[in-house]
Structures are given as C-alpha cells and as structure tokens.
mmCIF file of C-alpha atoms in Angstrom:
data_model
loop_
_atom_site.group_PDB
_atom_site.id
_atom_site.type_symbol
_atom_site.label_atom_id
_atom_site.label_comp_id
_atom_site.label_asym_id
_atom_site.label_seq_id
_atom_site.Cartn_x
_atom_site.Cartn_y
_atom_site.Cartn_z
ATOM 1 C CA UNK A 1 -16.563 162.457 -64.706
ATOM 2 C CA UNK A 2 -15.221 162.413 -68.405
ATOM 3 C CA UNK A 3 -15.844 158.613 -68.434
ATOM 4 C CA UNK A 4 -19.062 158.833 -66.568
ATOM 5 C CA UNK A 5 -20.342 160.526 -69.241
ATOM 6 C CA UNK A 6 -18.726 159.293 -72.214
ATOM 7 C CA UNK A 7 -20.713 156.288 -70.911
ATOM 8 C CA UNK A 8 -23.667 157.264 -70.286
ATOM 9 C CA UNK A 9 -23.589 158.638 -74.127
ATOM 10 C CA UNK A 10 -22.314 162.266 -74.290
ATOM 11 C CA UNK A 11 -19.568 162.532 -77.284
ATOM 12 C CA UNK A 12 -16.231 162.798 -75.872
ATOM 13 C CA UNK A 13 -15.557 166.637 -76.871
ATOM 14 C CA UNK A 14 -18.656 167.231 -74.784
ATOM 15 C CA UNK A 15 -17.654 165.078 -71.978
ATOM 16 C CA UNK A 16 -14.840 167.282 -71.800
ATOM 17 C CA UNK A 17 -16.146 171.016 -72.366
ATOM 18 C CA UNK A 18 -18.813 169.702 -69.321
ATOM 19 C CA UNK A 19 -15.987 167.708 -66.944
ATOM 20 C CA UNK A 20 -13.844 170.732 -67.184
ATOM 21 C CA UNK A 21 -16.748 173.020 -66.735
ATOM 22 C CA UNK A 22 -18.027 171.441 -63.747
ATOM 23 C CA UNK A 23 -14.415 171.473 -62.063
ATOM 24 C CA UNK A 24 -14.342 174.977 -62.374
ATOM 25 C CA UNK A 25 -17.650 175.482 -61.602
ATOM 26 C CA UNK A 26 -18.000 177.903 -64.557
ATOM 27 C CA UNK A 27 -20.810 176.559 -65.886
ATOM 28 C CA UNK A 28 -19.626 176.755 -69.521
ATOM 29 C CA UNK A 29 -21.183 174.527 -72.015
ATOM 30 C CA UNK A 30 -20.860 173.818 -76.374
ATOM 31 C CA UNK A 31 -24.827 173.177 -76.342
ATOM 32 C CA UNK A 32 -27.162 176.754 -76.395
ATOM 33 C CA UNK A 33 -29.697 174.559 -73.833
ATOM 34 C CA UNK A 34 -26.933 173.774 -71.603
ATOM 35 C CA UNK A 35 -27.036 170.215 -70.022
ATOM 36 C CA UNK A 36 -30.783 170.071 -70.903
ATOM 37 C CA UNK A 37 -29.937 169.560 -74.565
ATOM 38 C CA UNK A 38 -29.566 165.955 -73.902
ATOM 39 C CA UNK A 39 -32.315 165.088 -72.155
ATOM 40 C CA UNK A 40 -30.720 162.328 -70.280
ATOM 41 C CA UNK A 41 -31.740 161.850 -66.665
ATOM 42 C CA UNK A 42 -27.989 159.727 -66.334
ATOM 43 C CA UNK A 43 -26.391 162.355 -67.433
ATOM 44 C CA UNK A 44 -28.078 165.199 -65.026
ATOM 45 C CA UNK A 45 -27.239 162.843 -62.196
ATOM 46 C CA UNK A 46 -23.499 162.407 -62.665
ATOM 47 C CA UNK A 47 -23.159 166.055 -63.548
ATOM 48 C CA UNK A 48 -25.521 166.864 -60.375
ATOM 49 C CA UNK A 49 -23.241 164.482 -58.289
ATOM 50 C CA UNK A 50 -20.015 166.255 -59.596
ATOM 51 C CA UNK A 51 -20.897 169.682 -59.174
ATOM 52 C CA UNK A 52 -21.438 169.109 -55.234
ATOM 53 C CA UNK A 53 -18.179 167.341 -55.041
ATOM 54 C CA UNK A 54 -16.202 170.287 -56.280
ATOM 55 C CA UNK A 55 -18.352 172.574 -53.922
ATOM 56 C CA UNK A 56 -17.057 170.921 -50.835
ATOM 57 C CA UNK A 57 -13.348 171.809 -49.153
ATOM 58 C CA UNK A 58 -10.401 170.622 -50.969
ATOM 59 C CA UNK A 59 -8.979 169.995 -47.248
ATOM 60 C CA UNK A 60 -11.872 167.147 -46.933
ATOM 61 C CA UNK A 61 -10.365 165.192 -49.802
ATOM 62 C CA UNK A 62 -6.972 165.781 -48.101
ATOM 63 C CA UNK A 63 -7.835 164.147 -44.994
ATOM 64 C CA UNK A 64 -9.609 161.096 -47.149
ATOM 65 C CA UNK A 65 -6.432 160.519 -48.682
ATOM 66 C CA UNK A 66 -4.546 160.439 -45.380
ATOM 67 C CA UNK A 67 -7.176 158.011 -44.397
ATOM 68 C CA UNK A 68 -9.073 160.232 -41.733
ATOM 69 C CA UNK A 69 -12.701 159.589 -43.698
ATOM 70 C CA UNK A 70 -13.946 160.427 -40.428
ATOM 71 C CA UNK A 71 -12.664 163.403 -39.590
ATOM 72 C CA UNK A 72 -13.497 164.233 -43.279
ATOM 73 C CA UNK A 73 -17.658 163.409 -42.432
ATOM 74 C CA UNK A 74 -17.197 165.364 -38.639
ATOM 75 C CA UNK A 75 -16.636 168.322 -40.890
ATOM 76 C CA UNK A 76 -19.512 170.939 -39.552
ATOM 77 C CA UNK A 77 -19.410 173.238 -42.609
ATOM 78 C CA UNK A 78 -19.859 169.750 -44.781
ATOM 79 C CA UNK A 79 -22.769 168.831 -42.632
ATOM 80 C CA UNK A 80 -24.318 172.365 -43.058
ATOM 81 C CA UNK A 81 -24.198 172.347 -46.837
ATOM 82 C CA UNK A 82 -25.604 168.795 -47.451
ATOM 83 C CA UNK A 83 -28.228 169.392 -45.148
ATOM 84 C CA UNK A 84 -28.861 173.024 -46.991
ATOM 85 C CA UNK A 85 -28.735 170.714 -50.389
ATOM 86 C CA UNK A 86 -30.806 168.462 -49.244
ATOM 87 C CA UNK A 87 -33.787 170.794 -47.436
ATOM 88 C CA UNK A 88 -33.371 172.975 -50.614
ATOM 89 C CA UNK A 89 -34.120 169.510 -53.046
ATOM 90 C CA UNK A 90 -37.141 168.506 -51.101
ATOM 91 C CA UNK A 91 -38.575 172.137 -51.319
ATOM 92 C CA UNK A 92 -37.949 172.620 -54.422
ATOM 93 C CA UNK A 93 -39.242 168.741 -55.468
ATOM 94 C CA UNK A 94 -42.927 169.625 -53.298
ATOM 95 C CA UNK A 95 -43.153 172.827 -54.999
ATOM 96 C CA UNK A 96 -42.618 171.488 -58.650
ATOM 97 C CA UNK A 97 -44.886 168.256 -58.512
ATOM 98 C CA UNK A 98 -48.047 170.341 -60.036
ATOM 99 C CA UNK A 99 -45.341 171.001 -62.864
ATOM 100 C CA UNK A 100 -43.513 167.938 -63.147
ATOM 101 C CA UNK A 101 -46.623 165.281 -62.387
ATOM 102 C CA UNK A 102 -44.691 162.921 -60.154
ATOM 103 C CA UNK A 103 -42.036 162.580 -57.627
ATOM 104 C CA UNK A 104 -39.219 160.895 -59.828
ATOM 105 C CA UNK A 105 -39.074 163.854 -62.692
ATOM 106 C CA UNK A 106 -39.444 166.405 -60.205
ATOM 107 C CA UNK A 107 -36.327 165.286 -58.000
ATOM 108 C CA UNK A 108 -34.649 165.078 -61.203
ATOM 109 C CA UNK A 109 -34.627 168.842 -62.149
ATOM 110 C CA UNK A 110 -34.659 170.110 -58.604
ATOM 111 C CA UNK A 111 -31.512 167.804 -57.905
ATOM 112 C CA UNK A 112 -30.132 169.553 -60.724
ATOM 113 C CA UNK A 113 -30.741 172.990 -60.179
ATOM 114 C CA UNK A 114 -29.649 173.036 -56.396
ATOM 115 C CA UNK A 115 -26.830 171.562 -57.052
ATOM 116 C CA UNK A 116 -25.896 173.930 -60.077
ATOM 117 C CA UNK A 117 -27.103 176.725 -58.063
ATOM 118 C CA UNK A 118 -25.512 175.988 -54.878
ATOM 119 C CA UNK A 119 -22.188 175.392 -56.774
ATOM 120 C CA UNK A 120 -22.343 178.453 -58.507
ATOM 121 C CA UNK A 121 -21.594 176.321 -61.692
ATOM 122 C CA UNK A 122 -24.477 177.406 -63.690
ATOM 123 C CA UNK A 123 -25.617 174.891 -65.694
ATOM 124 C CA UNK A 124 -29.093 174.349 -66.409
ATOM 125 C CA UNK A 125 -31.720 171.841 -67.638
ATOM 126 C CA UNK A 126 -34.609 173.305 -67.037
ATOM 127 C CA UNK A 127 -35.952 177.168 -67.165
ATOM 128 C CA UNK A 128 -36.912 177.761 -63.959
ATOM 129 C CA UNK A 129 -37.906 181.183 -64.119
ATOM 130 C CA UNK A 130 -41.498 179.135 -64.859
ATOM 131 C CA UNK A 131 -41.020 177.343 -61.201
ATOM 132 C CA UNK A 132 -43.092 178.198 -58.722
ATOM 133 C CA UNK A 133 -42.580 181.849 -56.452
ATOM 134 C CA UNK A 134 -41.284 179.920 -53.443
ATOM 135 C CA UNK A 135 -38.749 177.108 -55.797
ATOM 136 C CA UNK A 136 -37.216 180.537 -57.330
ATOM 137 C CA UNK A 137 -37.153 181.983 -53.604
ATOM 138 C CA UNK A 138 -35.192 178.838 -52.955
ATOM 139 C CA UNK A 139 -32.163 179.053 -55.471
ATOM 140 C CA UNK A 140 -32.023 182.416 -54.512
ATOM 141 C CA UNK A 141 -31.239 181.973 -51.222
ATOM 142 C CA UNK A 142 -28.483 179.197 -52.680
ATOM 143 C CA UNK A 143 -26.884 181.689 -54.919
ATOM 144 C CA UNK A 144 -26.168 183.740 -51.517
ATOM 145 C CA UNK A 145 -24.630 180.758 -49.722
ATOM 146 C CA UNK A 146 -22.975 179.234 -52.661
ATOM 147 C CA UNK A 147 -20.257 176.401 -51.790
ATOM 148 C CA UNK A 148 -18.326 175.535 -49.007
ATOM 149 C CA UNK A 149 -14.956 177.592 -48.821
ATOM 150 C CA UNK A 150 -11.816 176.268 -49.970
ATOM 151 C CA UNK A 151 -14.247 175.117 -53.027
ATOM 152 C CA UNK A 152 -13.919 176.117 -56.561
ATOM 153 C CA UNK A 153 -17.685 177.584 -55.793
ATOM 154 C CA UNK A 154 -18.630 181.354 -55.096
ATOM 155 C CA UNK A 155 -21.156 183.044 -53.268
ATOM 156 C CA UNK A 156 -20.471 184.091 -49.214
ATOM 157 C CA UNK A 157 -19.568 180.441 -48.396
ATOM 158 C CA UNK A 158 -21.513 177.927 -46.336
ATOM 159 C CA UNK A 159 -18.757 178.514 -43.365
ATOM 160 C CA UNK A 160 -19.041 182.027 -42.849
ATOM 161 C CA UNK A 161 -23.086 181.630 -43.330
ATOM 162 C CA UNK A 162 -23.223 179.036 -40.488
ATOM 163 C CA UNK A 163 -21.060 180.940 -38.552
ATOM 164 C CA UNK A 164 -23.254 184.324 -38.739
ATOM 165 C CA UNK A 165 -25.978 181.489 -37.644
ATOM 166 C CA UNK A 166 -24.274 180.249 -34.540
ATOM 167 C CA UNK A 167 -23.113 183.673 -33.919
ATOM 168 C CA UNK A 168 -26.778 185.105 -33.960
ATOM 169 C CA UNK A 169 -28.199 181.741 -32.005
ATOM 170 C CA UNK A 170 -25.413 182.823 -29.141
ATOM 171 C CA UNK A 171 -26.643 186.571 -28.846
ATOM 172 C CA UNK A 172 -30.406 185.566 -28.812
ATOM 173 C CA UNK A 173 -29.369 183.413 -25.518
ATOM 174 C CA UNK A 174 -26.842 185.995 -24.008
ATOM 175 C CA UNK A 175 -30.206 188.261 -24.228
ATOM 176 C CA UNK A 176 -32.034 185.871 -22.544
ATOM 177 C CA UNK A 177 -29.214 184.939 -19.874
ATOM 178 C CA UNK A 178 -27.130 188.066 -19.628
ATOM 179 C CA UNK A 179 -24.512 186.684 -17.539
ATOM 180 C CA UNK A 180 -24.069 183.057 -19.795
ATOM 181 C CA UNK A 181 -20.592 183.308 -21.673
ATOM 182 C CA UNK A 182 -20.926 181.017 -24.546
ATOM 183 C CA UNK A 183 -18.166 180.921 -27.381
ATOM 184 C CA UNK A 184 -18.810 180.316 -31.247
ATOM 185 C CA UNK A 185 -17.714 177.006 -32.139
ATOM 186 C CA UNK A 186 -16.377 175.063 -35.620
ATOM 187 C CA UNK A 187 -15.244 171.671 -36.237
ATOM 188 C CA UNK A 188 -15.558 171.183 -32.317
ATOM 189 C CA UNK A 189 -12.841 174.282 -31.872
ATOM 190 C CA UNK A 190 -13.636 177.945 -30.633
ATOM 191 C CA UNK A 191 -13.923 180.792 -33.024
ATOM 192 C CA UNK A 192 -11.987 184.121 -31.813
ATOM 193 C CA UNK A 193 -14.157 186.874 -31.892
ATOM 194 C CA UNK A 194 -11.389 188.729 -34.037
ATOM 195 C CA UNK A 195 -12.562 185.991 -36.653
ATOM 196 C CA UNK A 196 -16.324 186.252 -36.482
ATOM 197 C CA UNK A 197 -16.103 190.616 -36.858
ATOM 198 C CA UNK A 198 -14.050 189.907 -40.034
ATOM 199 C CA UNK A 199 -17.162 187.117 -40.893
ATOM 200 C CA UNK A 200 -19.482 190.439 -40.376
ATOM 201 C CA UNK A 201 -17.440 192.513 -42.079
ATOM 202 C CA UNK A 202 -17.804 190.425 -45.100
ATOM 203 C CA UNK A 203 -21.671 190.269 -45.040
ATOM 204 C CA UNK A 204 -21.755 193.813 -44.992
ATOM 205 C CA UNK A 205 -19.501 194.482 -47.940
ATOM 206 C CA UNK A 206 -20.737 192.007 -49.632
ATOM 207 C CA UNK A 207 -24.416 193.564 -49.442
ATOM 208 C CA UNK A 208 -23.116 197.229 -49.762
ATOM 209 C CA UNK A 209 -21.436 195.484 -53.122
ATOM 210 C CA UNK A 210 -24.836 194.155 -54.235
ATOM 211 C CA UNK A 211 -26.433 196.956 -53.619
ATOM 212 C CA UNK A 212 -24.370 199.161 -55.294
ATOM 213 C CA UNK A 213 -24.667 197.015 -58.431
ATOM 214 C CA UNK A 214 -27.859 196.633 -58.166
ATOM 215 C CA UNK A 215 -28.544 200.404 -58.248
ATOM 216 C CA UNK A 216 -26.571 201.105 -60.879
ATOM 217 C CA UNK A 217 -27.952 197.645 -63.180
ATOM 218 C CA UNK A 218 -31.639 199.503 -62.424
ATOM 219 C CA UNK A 219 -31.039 202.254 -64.593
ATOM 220 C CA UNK A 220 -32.015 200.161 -67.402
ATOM 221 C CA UNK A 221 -35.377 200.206 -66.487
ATOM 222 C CA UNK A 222 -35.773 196.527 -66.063
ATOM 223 C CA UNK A 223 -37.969 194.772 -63.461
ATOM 224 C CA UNK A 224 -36.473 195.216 -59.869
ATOM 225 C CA UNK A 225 -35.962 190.751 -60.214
ATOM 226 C CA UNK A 226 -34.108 190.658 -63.182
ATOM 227 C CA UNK A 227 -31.474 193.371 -61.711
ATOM 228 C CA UNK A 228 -30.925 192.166 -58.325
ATOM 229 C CA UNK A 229 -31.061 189.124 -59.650
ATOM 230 C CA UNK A 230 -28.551 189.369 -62.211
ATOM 231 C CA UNK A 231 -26.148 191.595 -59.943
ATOM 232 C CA UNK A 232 -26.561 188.870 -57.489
ATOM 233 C CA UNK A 233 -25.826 186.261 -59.858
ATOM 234 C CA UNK A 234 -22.710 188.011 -61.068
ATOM 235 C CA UNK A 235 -21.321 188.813 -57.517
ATOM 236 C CA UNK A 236 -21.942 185.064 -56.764
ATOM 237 C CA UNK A 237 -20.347 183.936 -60.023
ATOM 238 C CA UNK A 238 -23.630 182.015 -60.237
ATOM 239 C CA UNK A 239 -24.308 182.853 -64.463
ATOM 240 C CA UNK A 240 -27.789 182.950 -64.380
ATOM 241 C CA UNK A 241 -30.619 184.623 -62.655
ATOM 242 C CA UNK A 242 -34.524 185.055 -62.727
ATOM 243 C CA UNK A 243 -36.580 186.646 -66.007
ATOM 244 C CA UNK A 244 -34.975 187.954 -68.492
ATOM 245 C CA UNK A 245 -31.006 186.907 -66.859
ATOM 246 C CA UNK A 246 -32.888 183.329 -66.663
ATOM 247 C CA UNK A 247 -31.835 180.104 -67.869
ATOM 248 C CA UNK A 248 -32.952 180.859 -71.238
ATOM 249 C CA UNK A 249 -32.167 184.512 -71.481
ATOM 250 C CA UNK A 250 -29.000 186.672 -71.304
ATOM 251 C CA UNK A 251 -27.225 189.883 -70.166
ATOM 252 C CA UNK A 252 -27.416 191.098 -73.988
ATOM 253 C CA UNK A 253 -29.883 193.618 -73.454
ATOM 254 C CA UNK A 254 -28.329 195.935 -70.601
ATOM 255 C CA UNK A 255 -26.275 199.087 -71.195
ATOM 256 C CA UNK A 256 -22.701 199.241 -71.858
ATOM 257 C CA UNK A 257 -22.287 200.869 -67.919
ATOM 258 C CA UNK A 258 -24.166 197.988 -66.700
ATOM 259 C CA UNK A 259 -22.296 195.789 -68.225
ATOM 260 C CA UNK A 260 -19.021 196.891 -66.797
ATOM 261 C CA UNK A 261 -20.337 197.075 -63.502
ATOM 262 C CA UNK A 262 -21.662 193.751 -63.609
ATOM 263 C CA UNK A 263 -18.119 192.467 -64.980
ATOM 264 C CA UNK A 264 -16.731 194.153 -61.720
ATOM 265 C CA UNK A 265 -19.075 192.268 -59.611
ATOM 266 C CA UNK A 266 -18.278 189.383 -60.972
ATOM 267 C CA UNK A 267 -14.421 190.309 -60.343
ATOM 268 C CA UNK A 268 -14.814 191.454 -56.497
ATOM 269 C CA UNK A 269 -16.865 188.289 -56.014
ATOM 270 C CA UNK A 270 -14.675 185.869 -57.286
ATOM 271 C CA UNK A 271 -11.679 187.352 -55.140
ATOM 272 C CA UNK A 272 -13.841 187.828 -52.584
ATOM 273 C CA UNK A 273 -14.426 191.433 -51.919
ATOM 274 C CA UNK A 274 -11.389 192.235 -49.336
ATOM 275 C CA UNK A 275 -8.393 192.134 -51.955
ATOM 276 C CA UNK A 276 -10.293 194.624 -54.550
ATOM 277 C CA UNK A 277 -11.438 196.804 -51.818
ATOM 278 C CA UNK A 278 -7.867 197.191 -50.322
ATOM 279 C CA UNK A 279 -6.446 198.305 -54.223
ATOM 280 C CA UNK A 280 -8.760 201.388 -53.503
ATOM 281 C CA UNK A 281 -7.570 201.659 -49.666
ATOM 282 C CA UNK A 282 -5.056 204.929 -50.383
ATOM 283 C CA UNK A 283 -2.892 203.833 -47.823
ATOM 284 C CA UNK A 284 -2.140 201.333 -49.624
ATOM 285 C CA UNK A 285 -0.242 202.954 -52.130
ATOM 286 C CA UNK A 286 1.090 205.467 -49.947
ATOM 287 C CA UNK A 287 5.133 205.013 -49.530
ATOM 288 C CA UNK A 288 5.746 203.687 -46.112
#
C-alpha cells in the first residue's frame, strides 16, 4: 500500500501515517480533511481497495498461502460481506447521482465511504452527513455489521450477522413446517446451537451497550442522530458519525461524562463486550 501510494503521488510520511492507518483500521490521518485532502481519485481507490482487504479473515490469507485459493473464495462469511459491499456501493452510487452528476464520481465516493465504513477505519473524503436520508441509512447499517471477524475491523461482525440471518430464515420455516428439523450452517459445516445462543447473546449486549450509551450521550441535549450516532460509532470503533460527530465535525462539544462513557464504548467494543462484562461478573473475583 505504502508504494501504491507513494506512486500515485502521496509524500512518503503520508504514505505511511495512511498504510499504517488503514492496517489498523484506525482511521488516523496527518491531513484535517482526511483522505479527501488530496483529491486524487487513484489514491481513494487503493486506499478503498486496502481497507476491505484488512476487513476480511486473516485465516483467508492463510489458506492462500497454503495454496487453497479456493477454499479461501468458498468462504460464506467472505461472500456475505462483498455482496453487503457491493449492494451497499450501488445504493449508495443511485442515491448520490443528483449530487455527484454522473455515475463515475459518484462510485468514487460511495466506494470510498462503504468501504471506510464497513471497515470501521474511518477515513473520509467526502461529508456525507449532506448525502441523501437513505445513503446515510446505508452506512449506518455498515457501522453495525462492520468487518468480517478475525479482521482488524469492529462492529458485530459479518459472521455472527449472517448467522442471526440464517438462524431467523430457519425459524420462519420451522413455523411454517413444525415438524422440519433444519440445522444452521457455515462454510458448508453445522453450527451447534450452544454457538448460535452465544451469537444472540452478543446482539443483545451489544444493543443493551448502545443503548445505555446512548442514554447517557443524550443528556447533552443534542439531536437524538448525532447521539446514537456517535455512541454507535464509538461502540463500532467506526470514528465518525452523522451531524455534528460527522465527517467534518467532532466529539469536542459533549460533556466530560459523555465523554468517558463514550471512551468506554469504544473500549467494550473493541474487546468485544464479553471480556469487560465478565471484570464486573463478582464471581469472578470471588476466591474459588
């Protein structure tokens, strides 16, 4: 990526601070307008094609080492997230063309912004708190998803989100046919149903989480977007959100207790919920 860019004309410092940034998908950049500042449509692309390569399973590149590419490209939860990239880019590319004018431009940013979204990297290069209702709508479902797991990415994780999919599709049909026994299925294997309650667990502390922040981020009077958006962006290790937690904007303005609590989110999301919730388990300092 550093020499992608270094030759597509970003100065080597930069070409760093953004390689390094995307790897961690942390978003981090040395320019105030983030990748935007330079304006380079090259230069969106690589970054754009970067971030969704450190969103996918480390195991993938594993197997493409070993020389299984195919086993790599059978992956289900790999199938799932390109297809949610690409559905997401086409969306987001109709609903932008009044903005944009034509096709080309408007791929361009919406390329962009799923893929920063999706990533949780955070990078921006254009504000699209002006997008259209149903674009924002869009990334926000993306900062729920996030990446896939075993990803440098946040947010729930395309696995467990395409498992809670296939787990609802099977108990819409065991309505319908009370006596069919179907079993979840990943990667071709069956999922133990000890696995899929600890996949609902997870949405549900995950939301009890977000709402929690979100409750306490509203007591700075701010419009109910801006503080579920920025507790959701936090939890999701996303960095931005909608209004004033935008692109262009910043968590400056909330309350020192706000602040904190977002912090936390952004803690108990990045571990994932489970480890910060057992430190408050008492039995787990209890003596044995």
């Amino acid at each position: 990526e550093v020499v992608l860019l270094m030759a597509a004309g970003m100065p080597l410092y930069d070409a760093l601070v953004h390689a390094f940034s995307t790897a961690g998908t942390g978003g981090f950049s040395n320019r105030a307008a983030s990748v935007g500042a330079y304006d380079s449509a090259v230069i969106d692309v690589i970054i754009s094609v970067f971030m969704l390569l450190f969103s996918v399973n480390f195991g993938l590149y594993f197997l493409v080492l070993q020389k299984r590419l195919r086993e790599a490209l059978k992956s289900d939860e790999l199938r799932f997230f390109l297809l949610v990239v690409a559905l997401a880019t086409v969306g987001i590319t109709v609903a932008n063309l009044p903005i944009y004018g034509d096709v080309l431009n408007s791929l361009r940013y919406a390329f962009f912004q799923v893929s920063s979204i999706v990533s949780t990297t955070g990078f921006a290069t254009a504000d699209y708190v002006l997008w259209p209702q149903v674009a924002q709508f869009i990334l926000i479902l993306l900062m729920f998803m996030g990446a896939c797991a075993g990803s440098t990415g946040g947010g729930i994780k395309s696995s467990r989100v395409l498992l809670l999919l296939r787990a609802v599709r099977r108990e819409i049909r065991q309505i319908s046919h009370p006596r069919l026994v179907e079993v979840v299925k990943l990667d071709g294997k069956a999922v133990d149903e000890e696995t899929l309650n600890t996949v609902f667990v997870f949405f549900t502390c995950f939301f009890l989480v977000l709402g929690g922040t979100c409750l306490v981020v509203s007591l700075d009077g701010f419009s109910l977007t801006t503080s579920c958006s920025a507790a959701l962006a936090c939890i999701s290790n996303t960095g931005p959100g909608l209004e004033a937690v935008g692109p262009l904007g910043n968590f400056a303005a909330f309350s020192s207790l706000s602040k904190v609590v977002l912090s936390m989110a952004m803690l108990v999301g990045r571990l994932e919920i489970f480890p910060i919730l057992i430190l408050f388990q008492p039995s787990t300092w209890g003596r044995n």
